[in-house]
Coordinates of C-alpha atoms in Angstrom, one line a residue:
Chain A
M1 CA -79.3 -44.4 79.0
A2 CA -77.2 -47.5 79.0
Y3 CA -75.2 -48.5 82.0
E4 CA -77.0 -46.0 84.2
A5 CA -76.6 -48.1 87.3
T6 CA -72.8 -47.5 87.1
P7 CA -71.8 -45.8 90.4
G8 CA -70.5 -42.3 90.0
L9 CA -71.6 -42.0 86.4
V10 CA -71.5 -38.4 85.2
E11 CA -72.6 -38.7 81.6
T12 CA -72.5 -41.0 78.6
V13 CA -71.2 -39.8 75.3
E14 CA -71.6 -41.6 72.0
A15 CA -69.3 -40.5 69.2
H16 CA -67.8 -42.3 66.2
G17 CA -69.8 -45.3 67.1
E18 CA -68.1 -45.7 70.5
L19 CA -69.7 -45.3 73.9
T20 CA -67.9 -43.4 76.6
L21 CA -68.9 -43.4 80.3
V22 CA -67.6 -40.4 82.1
V23 CA -67.2 -41.4 85.7
D24 CA -66.4 -39.4 88.9
P25 CA -62.7 -40.2 89.6
A26 CA -63.5 -40.5 93.3
R27 CA -65.6 -43.6 92.6
I28 CA -63.6 -45.2 89.8
V29 CA -63.0 -48.5 91.6
E30 CA -66.6 -48.8 92.5
A31 CA -67.6 -48.1 88.9
C32 CA -65.1 -50.5 87.5
T33 CA -66.0 -53.3 89.9
H34 CA -69.7 -52.8 89.0
L35 CA -68.9 -52.9 85.3
R36 CA -66.8 -56.1 85.8
D37 CA -69.2 -58.0 88.0
V38 CA -72.6 -56.8 86.8
E39 CA -72.1 -55.8 83.2
G40 CA -69.5 -58.5 82.5
F41 CA -66.5 -56.4 81.4
N42 CA -63.9 -58.9 82.3
F43 CA -61.1 -57.7 80.1
L44 CA -59.2 -54.4 80.4
S45 CA -58.0 -53.8 76.9
D46 CA -56.1 -50.6 77.5
L47 CA -55.6 -47.7 79.9
S48 CA -54.5 -44.6 78.1
P49 CA -54.4 -41.2 79.7
T50 CA -54.4 -38.0 77.6
D51 CA -53.0 -34.6 78.5
Y52 CA -55.3 -31.8 77.3
L53 CA -53.0 -28.9 78.3
G54 CA -53.3 -26.2 75.7
W55 CA -56.3 -27.9 74.0
A56 CA -58.1 -25.5 71.7
E57 CA -55.6 -22.7 72.3
K58 CA -53.4 -20.9 69.9
G59 CA -50.1 -22.6 69.0
V60 CA -51.2 -26.2 69.0
A61 CA -51.6 -28.6 66.0
G62 CA -49.5 -26.0 64.2
Y63 CA -48.9 -25.4 60.6
Y64 CA -45.6 -26.8 59.5
G65 CA -42.6 -24.5 60.0
T66 CA -44.3 -21.6 61.7
R67 CA -43.0 -21.2 65.2
P68 CA -46.1 -19.9 67.1
G69 CA -48.3 -22.3 65.3
R70 CA -51.6 -21.7 63.7
D71 CA -54.4 -19.8 65.4
M72 CA -57.1 -22.4 66.1
H73 CA -59.8 -19.8 66.1
R74 CA -59.2 -19.1 62.4
P75 CA -60.5 -21.9 60.3
G76 CA -57.9 -23.5 58.0
S77 CA -58.3 -24.2 54.4
Q78 CA -58.7 -27.9 54.9
G79 CA -61.2 -28.6 57.5
M80 CA -60.7 -27.2 61.0
A81 CA -63.8 -25.2 60.6
R82 CA -64.5 -25.1 64.3
V83 CA -62.7 -24.7 67.6
P84 CA -62.6 -27.9 69.6
D85 CA -64.8 -28.0 72.6
P86 CA -63.0 -27.3 75.9
K87 CA -62.3 -30.2 78.2
P88 CA -63.4 -30.1 81.9
K89 CA -59.9 -30.8 83.4
R90 CA -56.4 -31.3 82.3
F91 CA -56.0 -35.1 82.2
A92 CA -58.4 -37.8 80.9
V93 CA -57.8 -41.3 82.0
N94 CA -59.4 -43.7 79.6
Y95 CA -60.1 -47.3 80.4
H96 CA -61.0 -49.3 77.4
L97 CA -63.1 -52.3 78.5
L98 CA -64.1 -55.3 76.6
R99 CA -66.8 -57.9 77.5
L100 CA -64.9 -61.0 76.3
A101 CA -67.9 -63.3 75.8
D102 CA -70.3 -64.4 73.1
D103 CA -71.9 -61.0 73.0
P104 CA -68.8 -58.8 72.9
V105 CA -69.1 -55.1 73.7
R106 CA -66.5 -52.4 74.0
I107 CA -66.9 -49.3 76.1
R108 CA -64.6 -46.5 77.3
V109 CA -64.6 -45.3 80.9
Q110 CA -63.3 -41.8 81.3
A111 CA -62.2 -40.0 84.4
W112 CA -61.1 -36.4 84.5
L113 CA -58.2 -35.2 86.7
D114 CA -56.5 -32.0 87.4
D115 CA -52.7 -31.8 87.7
R116 CA -51.6 -33.4 91.0
E117 CA -55.0 -34.9 91.5
E118 CA -54.8 -38.6 92.3
I119 CA -57.0 -41.5 91.3
D120 CA -57.5 -44.9 92.9
S121 CA -55.8 -47.9 91.3
V122 CA -57.9 -50.6 89.6
V123 CA -55.2 -53.3 89.9
G124 CA -57.5 -55.0 92.3
V125 CA -60.2 -55.1 89.6
W126 CA -58.1 -56.1 86.6
P127 CA -54.5 -57.3 87.3
T128 CA -53.6 -56.1 83.8
A129 CA -53.8 -52.5 85.1
D130 CA -50.5 -53.0 86.9
W131 CA -48.2 -52.1 84.1
F132 CA -50.7 -49.8 82.4
E133 CA -50.9 -47.6 85.5
R134 CA -47.1 -47.7 86.0
E135 CA -46.8 -46.5 82.4
A136 CA -49.4 -43.7 83.0
W137 CA -47.4 -42.6 86.1
D138 CA -44.2 -42.7 84.2
M139 CA -45.4 -40.8 81.1
F140 CA -48.0 -38.4 82.6
G141 CA -47.2 -38.3 86.4
I142 CA -50.7 -39.4 87.4
V143 CA -50.6 -41.0 90.8
F144 CA -52.7 -44.1 91.3
R145 CA -53.5 -44.5 95.0
G146 CA -53.2 -48.0 96.3
H147 CA -51.1 -49.3 93.4
P148 CA -48.8 -52.0 94.9
N149 CA -45.7 -51.1 92.9
L150 CA -46.0 -47.6 91.4
R151 CA -42.5 -47.1 89.9
R152 CA -41.3 -45.9 86.6
I153 CA -41.5 -48.6 83.9
L154 CA -40.2 -47.3 80.6
M155 CA -38.0 -44.4 81.7
E156 CA -35.1 -44.8 84.1
D157 CA -35.8 -44.7 87.8
D158 CA -34.1 -41.4 88.3
W159 CA -35.7 -39.7 85.3
E160 CA -37.0 -36.2 85.8
G161 CA -40.3 -35.2 84.3
H162 CA -43.1 -37.1 82.6
P163 CA -42.4 -37.2 78.8
L164 CA -45.9 -37.4 77.3
R165 CA -47.1 -34.3 79.1
K166 CA -47.7 -31.5 76.7
D167 CA -45.4 -29.2 78.7
Y168 CA -42.5 -31.6 78.4
P169 CA -40.4 -30.2 75.6
I170 CA -39.3 -32.1 72.6
G171 CA -35.6 -31.8 72.1
G172 CA -35.2 -30.6 75.7
E173 CA -32.7 -33.4 76.3
P174 CA -29.1 -32.3 75.8
V175 CA -27.4 -34.3 73.0
R176 CA -23.9 -35.5 73.8
F177 CA -21.5 -36.7 71.1
S178 CA -19.0 -39.4 71.9
G179 CA -16.1 -37.1 70.9
E180 CA -17.0 -34.4 73.4
E181 CA -15.7 -34.3 76.9
Chain B
M1 CA -44.1 -72.5 98.2
E2 CA -47.6 -70.9 98.2
S3 CA -47.8 -68.4 101.0
T4 CA -49.1 -65.2 99.4
A5 CA -52.8 -64.7 99.2
Q6 CA -54.6 -65.6 95.9
I7 CA -56.5 -62.9 94.1
Y8 CA -59.2 -65.5 93.5
E9 CA -59.7 -69.2 94.0
G10 CA -57.2 -71.3 91.9
S11 CA -55.4 -68.3 90.5
R12 CA -51.6 -68.5 90.0
I13 CA -51.3 -64.7 89.6
P14 CA -48.9 -63.4 92.3
S15 CA -50.3 -61.1 94.9
P16 CA -50.1 -58.3 95.9
I17 CA -48.2 -57.3 92.7
P18 CA -49.6 -59.2 89.8
T19 CA -46.4 -58.9 87.7
V20 CA -43.8 -59.6 90.4
L21 CA -43.2 -63.0 91.9
Q22 CA -41.9 -62.4 95.4
V23 CA -39.6 -64.8 97.2
D24 CA -41.4 -66.7 100.0
P25 CA -40.6 -64.9 103.3
D26 CA -39.5 -68.2 104.9
K27 CA -36.9 -68.6 102.3
H28 CA -35.9 -65.0 102.2
D29 CA -33.2 -65.2 104.8
L30 CA -31.6 -68.3 103.5
E31 CA -28.3 -67.8 101.9
D32 CA -29.0 -70.1 99.0
I33 CA -31.3 -67.7 97.3
L34 CA -29.3 -66.2 94.5
T35 CA -30.4 -63.1 92.7
I36 CA -29.3 -62.8 89.1
N37 CA -29.9 -60.6 86.1
F38 CA -31.1 -62.4 83.1
G39 CA -30.6 -59.9 80.3
P40 CA -31.1 -57.2 79.1
N41 CA -28.5 -58.3 76.6
H42 CA -29.1 -62.0 76.3
P43 CA -29.6 -63.8 73.1
S44 CA -32.7 -65.5 74.2
T45 CA -34.6 -62.5 75.5
H46 CA -36.0 -61.5 72.1
G47 CA -34.4 -58.1 72.3
V48 CA -33.7 -56.3 75.5
L49 CA -35.9 -57.8 78.2
R50 CA -34.3 -57.9 81.7
L51 CA -35.6 -60.4 84.2
V52 CA -34.4 -60.1 87.8
V53 CA -34.6 -63.7 89.0
D54 CA -34.2 -65.1 92.5
L55 CA -33.0 -68.6 92.2
D56 CA -33.3 -71.4 94.7
G57 CA -30.9 -73.8 93.2
E58 CA -32.3 -74.5 89.7
M59 CA -35.8 -73.2 90.6
V60 CA -37.2 -69.8 90.1
A61 CA -38.3 -68.5 93.5
G62 CA -38.9 -64.8 92.6
L63 CA -39.1 -62.9 89.4
S64 CA -39.7 -59.4 88.1
A65 CA -39.5 -58.2 84.5
V66 CA -37.8 -54.9 83.8
I67 CA -38.6 -53.2 80.5
G68 CA -37.9 -49.9 78.9
Y69 CA -34.5 -50.5 77.4
L70 CA -35.9 -49.9 73.9
H71 CA -38.1 -47.0 74.7
T72 CA -37.9 -44.6 71.8
G73 CA -40.9 -42.3 72.4
F74 CA -42.9 -43.2 69.3
E75 CA -46.1 -41.8 70.8
K76 CA -44.5 -38.4 71.6
T77 CA -42.9 -38.2 68.2
M78 CA -46.1 -39.0 66.5
E79 CA -47.7 -36.0 68.1
Q80 CA -45.2 -33.8 66.2
K81 CA -46.0 -35.2 62.8
T82 CA -48.9 -34.8 60.4
W83 CA -51.3 -37.7 60.3
W84 CA -50.1 -39.0 57.0
K85 CA -46.5 -38.9 58.0
C86 CA -47.3 -40.8 61.2
I87 CA -48.2 -43.9 59.2
T88 CA -44.5 -44.9 59.0
Y89 CA -44.2 -45.1 62.7
P90 CA -46.5 -47.9 63.8
E91 CA -44.7 -50.4 61.6
R92 CA -41.4 -49.7 63.4
I93 CA -43.0 -50.3 66.8
D94 CA -43.5 -54.0 66.1
Y95 CA -40.9 -54.8 63.5
L96 CA -42.2 -58.4 62.9
S97 CA -45.9 -57.6 62.6
F98 CA -45.5 -54.3 60.8
Q99 CA -48.4 -54.7 58.4
T100 CA -51.0 -55.1 61.0
N101 CA -49.7 -52.2 63.0
E102 CA -49.8 -50.0 60.0
L103 CA -53.4 -51.3 59.4
V104 CA -54.6 -50.4 62.9
F105 CA -53.4 -46.8 62.7
V106 CA -54.8 -46.3 59.2
L107 CA -58.1 -47.8 60.3
A108 CA -58.2 -45.3 63.2
I109 CA -57.6 -42.3 60.9
E110 CA -60.3 -43.6 58.6
K111 CA -62.7 -44.1 61.5
L112 CA -62.3 -40.4 62.5
L113 CA -62.5 -39.2 58.9
G114 CA -65.5 -41.4 58.2
L115 CA -63.7 -42.5 55.0
E116 CA -65.0 -45.5 53.0
T117 CA -62.3 -47.6 51.3
P118 CA -62.8 -49.5 48.1
R119 CA -63.3 -53.3 48.5
K120 CA -60.1 -54.0 46.6
A121 CA -58.1 -52.2 49.2
T122 CA -59.9 -54.1 52.0
W123 CA -59.1 -57.4 50.5
M124 CA -55.6 -56.6 49.8
R125 CA -55.2 -55.3 53.4
M126 CA -56.4 -58.7 54.6
C127 CA -54.1 -60.6 52.2
L128 CA -51.1 -58.6 53.4
S129 CA -52.1 -58.8 57.1
E130 CA -52.2 -62.6 56.8
L131 CA -48.9 -62.8 55.0
N132 CA -47.5 -60.7 57.7
R133 CA -49.0 -62.9 60.4
I134 CA -47.2 -65.9 58.9
H135 CA -44.0 -63.8 58.7
S136 CA -44.2 -63.0 62.4
H137 CA -45.0 -66.6 63.4
L138 CA -42.1 -67.9 61.3
V139 CA -39.7 -65.6 63.1
W140 CA -41.2 -66.6 66.4
L141 CA -40.9 -70.3 65.5
G142 CA -37.4 -70.0 64.2
T143 CA -36.0 -68.1 67.2
S144 CA -37.9 -69.9 69.9
A145 CA -36.8 -73.3 68.5
L146 CA -33.3 -72.0 68.2
E147 CA -33.3 -71.1 71.8
L148 CA -34.3 -74.6 72.8
G149 CA -31.5 -76.0 70.7
A150 CA -33.3 -76.8 67.5
I151 CA -30.9 -74.7 65.4
S152 CA -31.9 -76.0 62.0
M153 CA -35.5 -74.6 62.4
F154 CA -34.1 -71.1 62.2
W155 CA -32.7 -71.7 58.7
Y156 CA -35.8 -73.4 57.5
T157 CA -38.3 -70.8 58.7
F158 CA -36.2 -68.0 57.3
D159 CA -36.5 -69.5 53.9
E160 CA -40.3 -69.1 53.9
R161 CA -39.9 -65.7 55.6
D162 CA -37.8 -64.6 52.7
A163 CA -40.5 -65.7 50.3
I164 CA -43.0 -63.4 52.1
L165 CA -40.6 -60.5 52.1
D166 CA -40.1 -61.1 48.3
L167 CA -43.9 -60.7 47.9
S168 CA -43.8 -57.6 50.1
E169 CA -41.0 -56.2 48.0
M170 CA -43.0 -56.9 44.8
V171 CA -46.1 -55.1 46.1
C172 CA -44.7 -52.2 48.1
G173 CA -41.1 -51.8 46.9
T174 CA -39.7 -52.4 50.4
R175 CA -39.3 -55.7 52.2
M176 CA -40.2 -54.5 55.6
H177 CA -41.9 -51.3 57.0
T178 CA -43.8 -51.0 53.7
R179 CA -46.0 -48.0 54.3
Y180 CA -48.3 -49.5 51.7
F181 CA -51.6 -48.7 53.5
Q182 CA -52.8 -45.2 53.1
A183 CA -55.8 -43.5 54.7
G184 CA -58.4 -44.3 52.0
G185 CA -56.9 -47.5 50.6
L186 CA -53.5 -48.5 49.2
A187 CA -50.5 -46.5 48.1
E188 CA -50.3 -48.3 44.7
D189 CA -52.2 -50.8 42.6
I190 CA -51.4 -54.4 43.0
P191 CA -48.6 -55.3 40.5
P192 CA -49.1 -57.8 37.8
G193 CA -47.8 -61.3 38.7
F194 CA -48.6 -60.9 42.4
Y195 CA -51.5 -63.3 42.4
E196 CA -49.5 -66.0 40.7
N197 CA -46.6 -65.6 43.2
A198 CA -48.9 -65.5 46.2
R199 CA -50.5 -68.8 45.0
T200 CA -47.0 -70.4 44.6
F201 CA -46.2 -69.2 48.1
C202 CA -49.4 -70.7 49.5
K203 CA -48.5 -74.1 48.1
Q204 CA -45.0 -73.9 49.4
M205 CA -46.1 -72.7 52.8
S206 CA -48.7 -75.4 53.5
K207 CA -46.1 -78.0 52.8
A208 CA -43.5 -76.2 54.9
V209 CA -45.7 -76.1 58.0
D210 CA -46.1 -79.8 57.9
E211 CA -42.4 -80.2 57.6
Y212 CA -41.8 -77.9 60.6
E213 CA -44.2 -79.9 62.6
A214 CA -42.6 -83.1 61.5
I215 CA -39.2 -81.9 62.8
L216 CA -40.5 -80.7 66.2
D217 CA -43.4 -82.9 67.1
A218 CA -41.3 -86.0 66.8
N219 CA -38.5 -84.5 68.8
A220 CA -38.4 -85.8 72.3
I221 CA -36.3 -82.9 73.6
W222 CA -38.7 -80.4 72.2
L223 CA -41.7 -82.1 73.7
K224 CA -40.0 -82.5 77.1
R225 CA -39.0 -78.9 77.2
T226 CA -42.4 -77.5 76.1
K227 CA -45.1 -79.7 77.5
G228 CA -46.5 -78.7 80.9
I229 CA -44.2 -75.7 81.1
G230 CA -45.3 -72.1 81.7
L231 CA -48.9 -72.8 82.7
L232 CA -51.5 -70.1 82.3
S233 CA -55.2 -70.9 83.0
A234 CA -58.0 -69.4 81.1
D235 CA -59.2 -67.3 84.0
D236 CA -55.7 -66.0 84.7
A237 CA -55.2 -65.3 81.0
I238 CA -58.3 -63.1 80.8
A239 CA -57.5 -61.4 84.1
L240 CA -54.0 -60.6 82.9
G241 CA -55.4 -59.2 79.6
Q242 CA -53.7 -61.8 77.4
S243 CA -54.7 -62.0 73.8
G244 CA -53.8 -63.7 70.6
P245 CA -52.0 -67.1 70.7
C246 CA -51.4 -66.9 74.5
L247 CA -55.1 -66.6 75.1
R248 CA -56.2 -69.3 72.6
A249 CA -53.6 -71.7 74.0
S250 CA -55.3 -71.3 77.4
G251 CA -58.6 -72.6 76.1
V252 CA -60.4 -69.3 75.4
N253 CA -62.0 -69.2 72.0
W254 CA -61.4 -65.6 71.2
D255 CA -60.2 -64.1 67.9
L256 CA -61.1 -60.6 66.9
R257 CA -61.3 -61.7 63.3
K258 CA -64.1 -64.0 64.2
N259 CA -65.7 -62.4 67.3
M260 CA -65.7 -58.8 66.3
P261 CA -64.9 -58.9 62.5
Y262 CA -63.2 -56.0 60.8
L263 CA -62.2 -55.6 57.1
A264 CA -63.9 -58.5 55.4
Y265 CA -63.0 -61.3 57.8
D266 CA -66.7 -62.3 58.0
E267 CA -66.6 -63.2 54.4
V268 CA -63.8 -65.7 54.5
D269 CA -63.7 -69.2 55.7
F270 CA -61.2 -70.0 58.5
D271 CA -61.1 -71.7 61.8
V272 CA -59.8 -70.4 65.1
P273 CA -57.3 -72.9 66.6
V274 CA -57.9 -73.4 70.4
Y275 CA -55.9 -75.5 72.7
T276 CA -56.6 -76.0 76.4
G277 CA -53.3 -76.9 78.0
G278 CA -52.1 -73.3 78.4
D279 CA -48.5 -74.4 78.3
V280 CA -45.6 -73.6 75.9
Y281 CA -46.4 -76.6 73.7
D282 CA -50.0 -75.5 73.2
R283 CA -48.8 -72.0 72.3
Y284 CA -46.6 -73.5 69.7
K285 CA -49.5 -75.6 68.3
V286 CA -51.7 -72.5 68.1
H287 CA -49.0 -70.7 66.1
M288 CA -48.6 -73.6 63.7
D289 CA -52.4 -74.0 63.1
E290 CA -52.7 -70.2 62.7
M291 CA -50.2 -70.3 59.9
R292 CA -52.3 -73.0 58.1
Q293 CA -55.4 -70.9 58.6
S294 CA -53.7 -67.8 57.3
V295 CA -52.7 -69.7 54.1
R296 CA -56.4 -70.5 53.7
I297 CA -57.3 -66.8 54.0
I298 CA -54.6 -65.7 51.6
A299 CA -55.8 -68.1 49.0
Q300 CA -59.4 -66.8 49.3
C301 CA -58.2 -63.2 49.2
V302 CA -56.2 -63.8 46.0
D303 CA -59.3 -65.4 44.4
R304 CA -61.4 -62.4 45.3
L305 CA -58.8 -59.9 44.3
E306 CA -58.5 -61.4 40.9
E307 CA -62.1 -60.7 40.2
M308 CA -61.6 -57.1 41.1
E309 CA -59.1 -56.4 38.3
G310 CA -59.2 -52.8 37.2
E311 CA -61.2 -51.6 40.2
P312 CA -60.0 -48.6 42.2
W313 CA -57.6 -49.3 45.1
I314 CA -57.9 -46.0 46.9
A315 CA -60.8 -43.8 47.8
D316 CA -61.6 -40.8 45.6
D317 CA -61.3 -38.0 48.2
R318 CA -59.0 -35.3 47.1
K319 CA -58.9 -33.7 50.5
V320 CA -57.2 -36.8 52.0
V321 CA -55.8 -38.9 49.1
L322 CA -52.9 -37.7 47.0
P323 CA -54.0 -37.1 43.4
P324 CA -52.6 -39.4 40.7
R325 CA -49.2 -38.4 39.6
H326 CA -50.0 -37.8 36.0
E327 CA -52.7 -35.3 36.8
L328 CA -50.1 -33.0 38.3
H329 CA -48.9 -31.9 34.9
T330 CA -52.4 -31.0 33.6
S331 CA -54.6 -30.1 36.5
M332 CA -54.1 -27.0 38.7
E333 CA -56.5 -28.3 41.3
S334 CA -54.6 -31.6 41.6
L335 CA -51.4 -29.7 42.0
I336 CA -52.9 -27.6 44.8
H337 CA -54.3 -30.6 46.5
H338 CA -51.0 -32.4 46.3
F339 CA -49.1 -29.4 47.7
K340 CA -51.6 -28.9 50.5
I341 CA -51.5 -32.6 51.6
V342 CA -47.7 -32.9 51.4
T343 CA -46.9 -29.6 53.2
E344 CA -49.7 -29.2 55.7
G345 CA -51.3 -32.6 55.8
Y346 CA -55.0 -33.3 55.9
S347 CA -57.1 -32.4 58.9
V348 CA -58.9 -35.1 60.8
P349 CA -62.1 -34.2 62.6
E350 CA -62.1 -33.7 66.3
G351 CA -62.7 -36.8 68.4
E352 CA -61.3 -39.9 70.0
V353 CA -61.4 -43.5 68.8
Y354 CA -60.1 -46.9 69.9
V355 CA -59.6 -49.3 67.1
V356 CA -58.4 -52.9 67.4
V357 CA -57.1 -55.5 65.1
E358 CA -55.9 -59.1 65.7
S359 CA -52.2 -58.8 65.1
A360 CA -49.9 -61.8 65.1
R361 CA -49.4 -61.3 68.9
G362 CA -53.0 -60.6 69.7
E363 CA -55.2 -57.5 70.3
M364 CA -53.4 -54.6 68.8
G365 CA -55.2 -51.5 69.8
C366 CA -54.8 -47.9 68.7
Y367 CA -56.3 -45.0 70.7
V368 CA -56.1 -41.7 68.9
V369 CA -57.3 -38.2 69.8
S370 CA -57.7 -35.5 67.2
D371 CA -58.2 -31.8 67.9
G372 CA -59.4 -31.2 64.3
G373 CA -55.9 -30.3 63.1
P374 CA -53.4 -31.9 60.8
K375 CA -51.5 -33.6 63.6
P376 CA -52.7 -36.2 66.1
W377 CA -53.2 -34.8 69.6
R378 CA -52.5 -38.2 71.2
V379 CA -51.6 -41.6 69.9
K380 CA -51.5 -44.6 72.2
F381 CA -50.9 -48.2 71.1
R382 CA -52.2 -51.1 73.1
A383 CA -49.3 -53.4 72.5
P384 CA -50.2 -57.0 72.8
S385 CA -46.6 -58.0 73.8
F386 CA -46.5 -55.4 76.5
V387 CA -49.4 -57.1 78.1
A388 CA -48.1 -60.6 77.3
L389 CA -45.0 -59.9 79.4
E390 CA -47.2 -59.0 82.4
A391 CA -47.8 -62.8 82.5
T392 CA -44.1 -63.7 83.0
A393 CA -44.4 -63.9 86.8
T394 CA -47.5 -66.1 86.6
C395 CA -46.1 -68.4 84.0
M396 CA -42.8 -68.8 85.7
R397 CA -44.1 -70.0 89.0
D398 CA -42.3 -73.2 89.9
A399 CA -40.3 -73.1 86.7
A400 CA -36.6 -74.0 86.4
V401 CA -34.0 -71.7 84.9
A402 CA -34.0 -73.6 81.6
D403 CA -37.8 -73.3 81.4
M404 CA -37.5 -69.6 81.6
I405 CA -36.0 -69.5 78.1
A406 CA -38.9 -71.5 76.7
I407 CA -41.5 -69.4 78.5
V408 CA -40.1 -66.0 77.5
G409 CA -40.0 -67.3 73.9
S410 CA -43.6 -68.6 74.0
L411 CA -45.0 -65.3 75.2
D412 CA -43.7 -63.9 72.0
G413 CA -42.7 -60.4 73.1
V414 CA -41.3 -58.0 70.6
M415 CA -39.4 -55.5 72.6
G416 CA -39.9 -52.7 70.2
E417 CA -43.6 -53.0 70.8
V418 CA -43.3 -53.5 74.5
D419 CA -41.2 -50.4 75.1
R420 CA -42.5 -48.3 72.2

């Protein structure tokens, strides 16, 4: 197993030609520091959380125009022959790392979090993470402990809710027309 | 001026917040620190960037960038649309580098599907991506020079830009936001006459770049306002995740087209321009040299494409690719496939991928998650200009107000892409 010396490593997954290291969220900074200093991943390409609320349940990835959506447990006519594997927790925080050197490698570090579970900030490891973590807080409400400036970045400061969560409704925002009072 | 701790020896990155330059505590109580809002509606902020600047006379003492004024929720919207309808969205995120954004999303779908594309499509994708890179650099050059007072540059560059949009219109029917790349290949075959026009453009363009340089490189004002301004060292650039021209102007020889080739970039000849100064001038030089290299790549693509006359331009996979129009009148199966794809969309196997391309602004990444259904579960774009603006505080250390314009211009942020 590659990168087995990574602190807090839970498992490594290889899919679609990409390597994912699933890491214990409590030891994320330790793991990232190790990957940067020992394995040479000096470049944080991206930090993208994903909300898996409702994953593999009825009513998601729905058929067009049907309100309750399609039952994921009944295979569709085009693919969808199997129900997706359940995920361990609600949120996945994905760190896409790059070894920017003559022997470039990309890996993904993944940490799983429940709602309201916090994770340590990696701003001290890669300064790039500053805005990425602010965006993750803004869009998903994931708290990064130790972030020096964890404020909303894309939404307004007094915005309520975190728009990219799966339970944040689309069209929930009231529309006001200029003629209305 | 230096009082805050450095994150490592020799770094100019502010600490503790890497993206915020805080006013020196000794100066904080002085009355001559003036805090002003630069933007969001300012002609030289390339859109709606707001910089909150603390000024000590003419000098920048503190700075923080505020973004989000153009946030439109592309990523949320894309979760509601089928995969093939989503292809129109990435282009609108970065409206200057639309073709490469479209490419990265299509490549991500293809990676999940495991779909092979015909070589004609690959080469045409390369050709259009490079045309688009020139397009983006031309707008960059025109607007950045305009902001520094070289008004004529804007008119000159938009002439060549128009020639590129004409080529785009010829191939795709639209001048911008083409939606020409499909999962599996191209939407249409390459029209007759394209190669000839592309060759004419290459000739025109290589002459034009020399002319632009002749205007700017002999201009004392341009040189004074760009040389030694907005310094970014190689280590700082990597630590701040910079990519594209910003990184290469700081002396890092890194180009995804060379270092981690995709499409058929390993089969074409081109050089990666690298400059070591890390200032605004070197960023300008990288942009100029890249346009020359792109012209070289386009010429090679056109040569190769001409040999592929009559070859297929899209994969023959009826579960993903729309059947040819004429078959709909004669074949029931084609009609069914067409109906299924248009109404329901195609299903993409479960999984997550992160795909990157070198866009005009640097590493354009696309992270997608599929649950096996016809809509993406999650789409995230790694926008190079979002990351580029993280370097504003570092670059503007010890800068004057007037330099701010040059620096923001040189970082080449497209606000649509920053805010998504």
